mmCIF file of C-alpha atoms and ligand atoms in Angstrom:
data_model
loop_
_atom_site.group_PDB
_atom_site.id
_atom_site.type_symbol
_atom_site.label_atom_id
_atom_site.label_comp_id
_atom_site.label_asym_id
_atom_site.label_seq_id
_atom_site.Cartn_x
_atom_site.Cartn_y
_atom_site.Cartn_z
ATOM 1 C CA ALA A 1 -6.788 -14.005 -4.595
ATOM 2 C CA SER A 2 -3.340 -13.233 -3.278
ATOM 3 C CA GLN A 3 -2.085 -9.713 -3.717
ATOM 4 C CA THR A 4 1.211 -9.190 -5.549
ATOM 5 C CA GLN A 5 3.750 -8.144 -2.948
ATOM 6 C CA GLN A 6 5.872 -5.066 -3.490
ATOM 7 C CA PRO A 7 9.571 -5.992 -3.746
ATOM 8 C CA ARG A 8 11.403 -4.652 -0.710
ATOM 9 C CA GLY A 9 13.916 -1.820 -0.746
ATOM 10 C CA ALA A 10 17.618 -2.361 -0.070
ATOM 11 C CA LEU A 11 19.451 -1.359 3.099
ATOM 12 C CA LEU A 12 22.605 0.325 1.828
ATOM 13 C CA VAL A 13 25.141 1.487 4.409
ATOM 14 C CA VAL A 14 27.958 3.946 3.773
ATOM 15 C CA GLU A 15 30.812 3.803 6.272
ATOM 16 C CA GLY A 16 34.233 5.337 6.745
ATOM 17 C CA GLY A 17 36.399 7.418 9.029
ATOM 18 C CA ASP A 18 35.838 11.111 9.661
ATOM 19 C CA ARG A 19 36.108 13.410 6.586
ATOM 20 C CA CYS A 20 36.276 10.498 4.122
ATOM 21 C CA GLY A 21 33.641 12.137 1.897
ATOM 22 C CA LYS A 22 30.807 9.916 3.087
ATOM 23 C CA THR A 23 28.125 12.561 3.302
ATOM 24 C CA SER A 24 28.730 13.849 -0.262
ATOM 25 C CA GLN A 25 28.726 10.279 -1.567
ATOM 26 C CA CYS A 26 25.401 9.595 0.170
ATOM 27 C CA THR A 27 23.894 12.644 -1.574
ATOM 28 C CA ARG A 28 25.330 11.615 -4.940
ATOM 29 C CA LEU A 29 24.060 8.080 -4.488
ATOM 30 C CA LEU A 30 20.523 9.225 -3.678
ATOM 31 C CA ASP A 31 20.537 11.372 -6.830
ATOM 32 C CA ALA A 32 21.790 8.421 -8.906
ATOM 33 C CA LEU A 33 19.074 6.118 -7.521
ATOM 34 C CA HIS A 34 16.338 8.711 -8.087
ATOM 35 C CA ALA A 35 17.577 9.254 -11.652
ATOM 36 C CA ARG A 36 16.890 5.560 -12.269
ATOM 37 C CA GLY A 37 13.402 5.822 -10.830
ATOM 38 C CA ILE A 38 14.338 3.973 -7.617
ATOM 39 C CA ASP A 39 12.399 5.075 -4.537
ATOM 40 C CA ALA A 40 15.188 5.919 -2.076
ATOM 41 C CA ARG A 41 15.668 7.963 1.093
ATOM 42 C CA ALA A 42 18.531 9.092 3.287
ATOM 43 C CA VAL A 43 19.019 7.946 6.883
ATOM 44 C CA LYS A 44 21.813 9.188 9.141
ATOM 45 C CA PHE A 45 23.279 7.784 12.350
ATOM 46 C CA PRO A 46 23.623 9.161 14.891
ATOM 47 C CA ASP A 47 20.174 10.689 14.440
ATOM 48 C CA ARG A 48 20.877 13.831 16.461
ATOM 49 C CA THR A 49 17.191 14.841 16.635
ATOM 50 C CA SER A 50 15.925 12.157 19.048
ATOM 51 C CA GLU A 51 16.386 12.265 22.852
ATOM 52 C CA THR A 52 19.401 9.926 22.721
ATOM 53 C CA GLY A 53 20.642 11.871 19.676
ATOM 54 C CA LYS A 54 20.622 15.192 21.518
ATOM 55 C CA LEU A 55 22.782 13.719 24.271
ATOM 56 C CA ILE A 56 25.132 12.177 21.681
ATOM 57 C CA ASP A 57 25.413 15.550 19.931
ATOM 58 C CA LEU A 58 26.455 17.282 23.181
ATOM 59 C CA TYR A 59 28.981 14.515 23.791
ATOM 60 C CA LEU A 60 30.473 14.739 20.280
ATOM 61 C CA LYS A 61 30.822 18.504 20.525
ATOM 62 C CA GLY A 62 32.695 18.117 23.813
ATOM 63 C CA ALA A 63 29.940 19.883 25.776
ATOM 64 C CA LYS A 64 29.240 16.794 27.882
ATOM 65 C CA ASP A 65 31.362 13.937 29.212
ATOM 66 C CA VAL A 66 29.784 10.493 29.193
ATOM 67 C CA ASP A 67 31.384 7.177 30.214
ATOM 68 C CA ASP A 68 32.684 5.286 27.134
ATOM 69 C CA HIS A 69 30.458 2.259 27.751
ATOM 70 C CA ALA A 70 27.399 4.418 28.374
ATOM 71 C CA VAL A 71 27.902 6.447 25.206
ATOM 72 C CA HIS A 72 28.386 3.232 23.223
ATOM 73 C CA LEU A 73 24.989 2.027 24.461
ATOM 74 C CA LEU A 74 23.442 5.395 23.602
ATOM 75 C CA PHE A 75 24.663 5.137 19.995
ATOM 76 C CA SER A 76 23.205 1.623 19.812
ATOM 77 C CA ALA A 77 19.895 2.740 21.386
ATOM 78 C CA ASN A 78 19.819 5.546 18.832
ATOM 79 C CA ARG A 79 19.790 2.885 16.075
ATOM 80 C CA TRP A 80 17.311 0.568 17.798
ATOM 81 C CA GLU A 81 14.772 3.349 18.217
ATOM 82 C CA SER A 82 14.679 3.758 14.388
ATOM 83 C CA MET A 83 14.429 0.062 13.488
ATOM 84 C CA LYS A 84 10.641 -0.166 13.290
ATOM 85 C CA HIS A 85 10.470 2.828 10.953
ATOM 86 C CA ILE A 86 13.388 1.570 8.845
ATOM 87 C CA ARG A 87 11.819 -1.867 8.473
ATOM 88 C CA ALA A 88 8.473 -0.334 7.456
ATOM 89 C CA LEU A 89 10.156 1.784 4.779
ATOM 90 C CA LEU A 90 12.109 -1.168 3.382
ATOM 91 C CA GLU A 91 8.993 -3.338 3.339
ATOM 92 C CA GLN A 92 7.035 -0.698 1.423
ATOM 93 C CA GLY A 93 9.777 -0.794 -1.246
ATOM 94 C CA THR A 94 11.903 2.210 -0.261
ATOM 95 C CA THR A 95 15.673 1.780 -0.538
ATOM 96 C CA LEU A 96 17.622 3.442 2.284
ATOM 97 C CA VAL A 97 21.029 5.049 2.020
ATOM 98 C CA VAL A 98 22.349 4.969 5.571
ATOM 99 C CA ASP A 99 25.205 7.303 6.543
ATOM 100 C CA ARG A 100 26.957 5.251 9.312
ATOM 101 C CA TYR A 101 25.576 2.204 11.145
ATOM 102 C CA ALA A 102 26.628 -0.323 13.796
ATOM 103 C CA PHE A 103 30.061 -0.699 12.159
ATOM 104 C CA SER A 104 30.885 2.866 13.182
ATOM 105 C CA GLY A 105 29.497 2.059 16.609
ATOM 106 C CA VAL A 106 31.991 -0.754 17.093
ATOM 107 C CA ALA A 107 34.950 0.777 15.236
ATOM 108 C CA TYR A 108 34.906 4.006 17.248
ATOM 109 C CA SER A 109 34.184 2.582 20.697
ATOM 110 C CA ALA A 110 36.795 -0.175 20.289
ATOM 111 C CA ALA A 111 39.295 2.489 19.167
ATOM 112 C CA LYS A 112 38.833 4.075 22.606
ATOM 113 C CA GLY A 113 39.898 0.800 24.211
ATOM 114 C CA LEU A 114 36.618 -1.048 24.760
ATOM 115 C CA ASP A 115 36.579 -4.744 23.948
ATOM 116 C CA LEU A 116 35.467 -5.256 20.337
ATOM 117 C CA GLU A 117 33.279 -8.293 21.098
ATOM 118 C CA TRP A 118 31.584 -6.416 23.948
ATOM 119 C CA CYS A 119 30.950 -3.538 21.550
ATOM 120 C CA LYS A 120 29.161 -5.771 19.035
ATOM 121 C CA GLN A 121 26.599 -7.136 21.492
ATOM 122 C CA PRO A 122 24.112 -4.234 21.831
ATOM 123 C CA ASP A 123 23.649 -4.060 18.038
ATOM 124 C CA ARG A 124 23.118 -7.816 17.695
ATOM 125 C CA GLY A 125 19.817 -8.411 15.914
ATOM 126 C CA LEU A 126 19.651 -5.110 14.021
ATOM 127 C CA LEU A 127 18.639 -5.331 10.364
ATOM 128 C CA ARG A 128 21.504 -6.703 8.288
ATOM 129 C CA PRO A 129 22.576 -4.356 5.474
ATOM 130 C CA ASP A 130 22.451 -5.632 1.886
ATOM 131 C CA LEU A 131 25.625 -3.722 1.109
ATOM 132 C CA VAL A 132 28.247 -1.827 3.096
ATOM 133 C CA LEU A 133 30.168 0.722 1.049
ATOM 134 C CA PHE A 134 33.375 1.517 2.917
ATOM 135 C CA LEU A 135 35.121 4.715 1.842
ATOM 136 C CA ASP A 136 38.707 4.003 2.701
ATOM 137 C CA LEU A 137 40.959 7.019 3.227
ATOM 138 C CA ASP A 138 44.361 7.322 4.873
ATOM 139 C CA PRO A 139 43.717 9.240 8.141
ATOM 140 C CA ILE A 140 46.623 11.589 7.337
ATOM 141 C CA ALA A 141 44.925 12.587 4.063
ATOM 142 C CA ALA A 142 41.586 12.952 5.897
ATOM 143 C CA ALA A 143 43.205 15.301 8.429
ATOM 144 C CA ARG A 144 44.145 17.685 5.599
ATOM 145 C CA ARG A 145 40.497 18.130 4.645
ATOM 146 C CA ALA A 146 38.470 21.228 5.641
ATOM 147 C CA GLY A 147 36.831 21.251 9.058
ATOM 148 C CA TYR A 148 38.922 18.387 10.473
ATOM 149 C CA GLY A 149 39.441 18.431 14.238
ATOM 150 C CA GLU A 150 36.139 20.070 15.136
ATOM 151 C CA GLU A 151 34.672 17.005 16.818
ATOM 152 C CA ARG A 152 35.801 14.671 19.562
ATOM 153 C CA TYR A 153 37.210 11.793 17.504
ATOM 154 C CA GLU A 154 39.029 13.758 14.823
ATOM 155 C CA ARG A 155 42.626 12.918 15.744
ATOM 156 C CA VAL A 156 44.918 10.920 13.471
ATOM 157 C CA ASP A 157 45.928 8.265 16.059
ATOM 158 C CA MET A 158 42.254 7.623 16.899
ATOM 159 C CA GLN A 159 41.316 7.468 13.198
ATOM 160 C CA GLN A 160 44.100 4.924 12.498
ATOM 161 C CA ARG A 161 42.605 2.603 15.108
ATOM 162 C CA VAL A 162 39.090 3.241 13.772
ATOM 163 C CA ARG A 163 40.246 2.261 10.281
ATOM 164 C CA SER A 164 41.800 -1.005 11.404
ATOM 165 C CA ASN A 165 38.692 -1.855 13.461
ATOM 166 C CA PHE A 166 36.484 -1.241 10.418
ATOM 167 C CA MET A 167 38.699 -3.607 8.419
ATOM 168 C CA SER A 168 38.272 -6.338 11.018
ATOM 169 C CA LEU A 169 34.461 -6.071 10.671
ATOM 170 C CA ALA A 170 34.427 -6.365 6.856
ATOM 171 C CA ASP A 171 32.731 -9.413 5.330
ATOM 172 C CA GLY A 172 31.373 -10.452 1.923
ATOM 173 C CA SER A 173 28.700 -7.734 1.978
ATOM 174 C CA TRP A 174 31.369 -5.008 2.020
ATOM 175 C CA LYS A 175 32.745 -3.089 -0.903
ATOM 176 C CA ILE A 176 35.953 -1.271 0.025
ATOM 177 C CA LEU A 177 36.518 1.816 -2.126
ATOM 178 C CA ASP A 178 39.607 3.985 -2.449
ATOM 179 C CA ALA A 179 38.301 7.354 -1.209
ATOM 180 C CA SER A 180 41.424 9.292 -2.241
ATOM 181 C CA ARG A 181 40.102 9.474 -5.819
ATOM 182 C CA THR A 182 37.880 12.215 -7.277
ATOM 183 C CA VAL A 183 34.282 12.537 -6.109
ATOM 184 C CA ASP A 184 33.074 11.469 -9.588
ATOM 185 C CA GLU A 185 35.265 8.369 -9.700
ATOM 186 C CA ILE A 186 34.102 7.237 -6.267
ATOM 187 C CA ALA A 187 30.454 8.047 -7.066
ATOM 188 C CA ALA A 188 30.559 5.850 -10.183
ATOM 189 C CA ASP A 189 31.718 2.822 -8.157
ATOM 190 C CA VAL A 190 29.272 3.570 -5.352
ATOM 191 C CA SER A 191 26.244 3.748 -7.644
ATOM 192 C CA ALA A 192 27.194 0.641 -9.649
ATOM 193 C CA ALA A 193 27.494 -1.445 -6.467
ATOM 194 C CA ALA A 194 24.326 0.071 -5.005
ATOM 195 C CA ILE A 195 22.205 -0.597 -8.102
ATOM 196 C CA ALA A 196 23.319 -4.234 -8.140
ATOM 197 C CA ALA A 197 22.402 -4.521 -4.440
ATOM 198 C CA VAL A 198 18.953 -2.979 -5.029
ATOM 199 C CA GLU A 199 18.325 -5.621 -7.726
ATOM 200 C CA ALA A 200 19.555 -8.484 -5.532
ATOM 201 C CA ALA A 201 17.500 -7.320 -2.529
ATOM 202 C CA ARG A 202 14.261 -7.767 -4.505
ATOM 203 C CA SER A 203 14.585 -11.538 -4.212
ATOM 204 C CA THR A 204 16.342 -11.788 -0.827
ATOM 205 C CA PRO A 205 14.462 -11.654 2.500
ATOM 206 C CA LEU A 206 15.150 -8.898 5.003
ATOM 207 C CA CYS A 207 17.042 -10.264 8.028
ATOM 208 C CA SER A 208 17.223 -8.966 11.602
ATOM 209 C CA ASP A 209 20.366 -10.934 12.256
ATOM 210 C CA LEU A 210 23.294 -8.553 12.361
ATOM 211 C CA TRP A 211 26.189 -10.448 13.958
ATOM 212 C CA CYS A 212 24.002 -13.436 14.877
HETATM 213 P P1 TMP B 1 29.073 11.981 11.861
HETATM 214 O O1 TMP B 1 30.235 12.923 11.743
HETATM 215 O O2 TMP B 1 28.940 11.053 10.708
HETATM 216 O O3 TMP B 1 27.786 12.687 12.228
HETATM 217 O O4 TMP B 1 29.394 11.004 13.082
HETATM 218 C C1 TMP B 1 29.622 11.529 14.326
HETATM 219 C C2 TMP B 1 30.733 10.848 15.050
HETATM 220 O O5 TMP B 1 30.214 9.796 15.861
HETATM 221 C C3 TMP B 1 31.807 10.220 14.189
HETATM 222 O O6 TMP B 1 33.076 10.608 14.729
HETATM 223 C C4 TMP B 1 31.601 8.748 14.345
HETATM 224 C C5 TMP B 1 30.988 8.618 15.713
HETATM 225 N N1 TMP B 1 30.100 7.478 15.906
HETATM 226 C C6 TMP B 1 30.321 6.619 16.982
HETATM 227 O O7 TMP B 1 31.267 6.794 17.741
HETATM 228 N N2 TMP B 1 29.451 5.588 17.191
HETATM 229 C C7 TMP B 1 28.373 5.353 16.380
HETATM 230 O O8 TMP B 1 27.603 4.410 16.600
HETATM 231 C C8 TMP B 1 28.160 6.259 15.266
HETATM 232 C C9 TMP B 1 26.984 6.042 14.360
HETATM 233 C C10 TMP B 1 29.042 7.297 15.068
#
């Protein structure tokens, strides 16, 4: 007799420029999913705990200089090394709320002057997200937020280029949200879109075809 298969979890990605409120929205979203009895976990890229992550952390804090191409590949490797674990979690029915993904990889590296198409290649074949929630905030407003400027990329001119690169990557799986609103207003939109995506993912196969 065939066993009933567990419906898979959804791969939900939250993206945006620096200080757009992404991390608080990820926390709020996890709480909202748990409140509905949905098995969900947080994932964060870069994962600063792995070997590649430790190097990335030093780079972001300005403690180490790394060639732009090399650091781009490190960020991508940092995602690839988690793919097996991420796939296993999704297949066992766990929904993942992912704070940054390959879209950040491309948007930031291309903002430093690397060719956008070149930047997409190393992440080709990663798991395709079911939903990308993009928290859109004017970089000038972001710069007024607490803690801005502590890390390497937190400069308004850089963030303007990052924002326009993100926009050029958006497709039908993206939901672009105005992140200048209150935390509660944004959270309501985020959870509504996420819950719909969790439902839809139950009957859609998981695909390792990002940008294919
Ligand atoms: P965080 O502040 O969300 O931890 O992200 C760290 C910084 O790294 C942020 O400025 C975005 C940048 N970044 C990249 O340049 N490439 C990537 O692939 C990722 C995931 C983040």
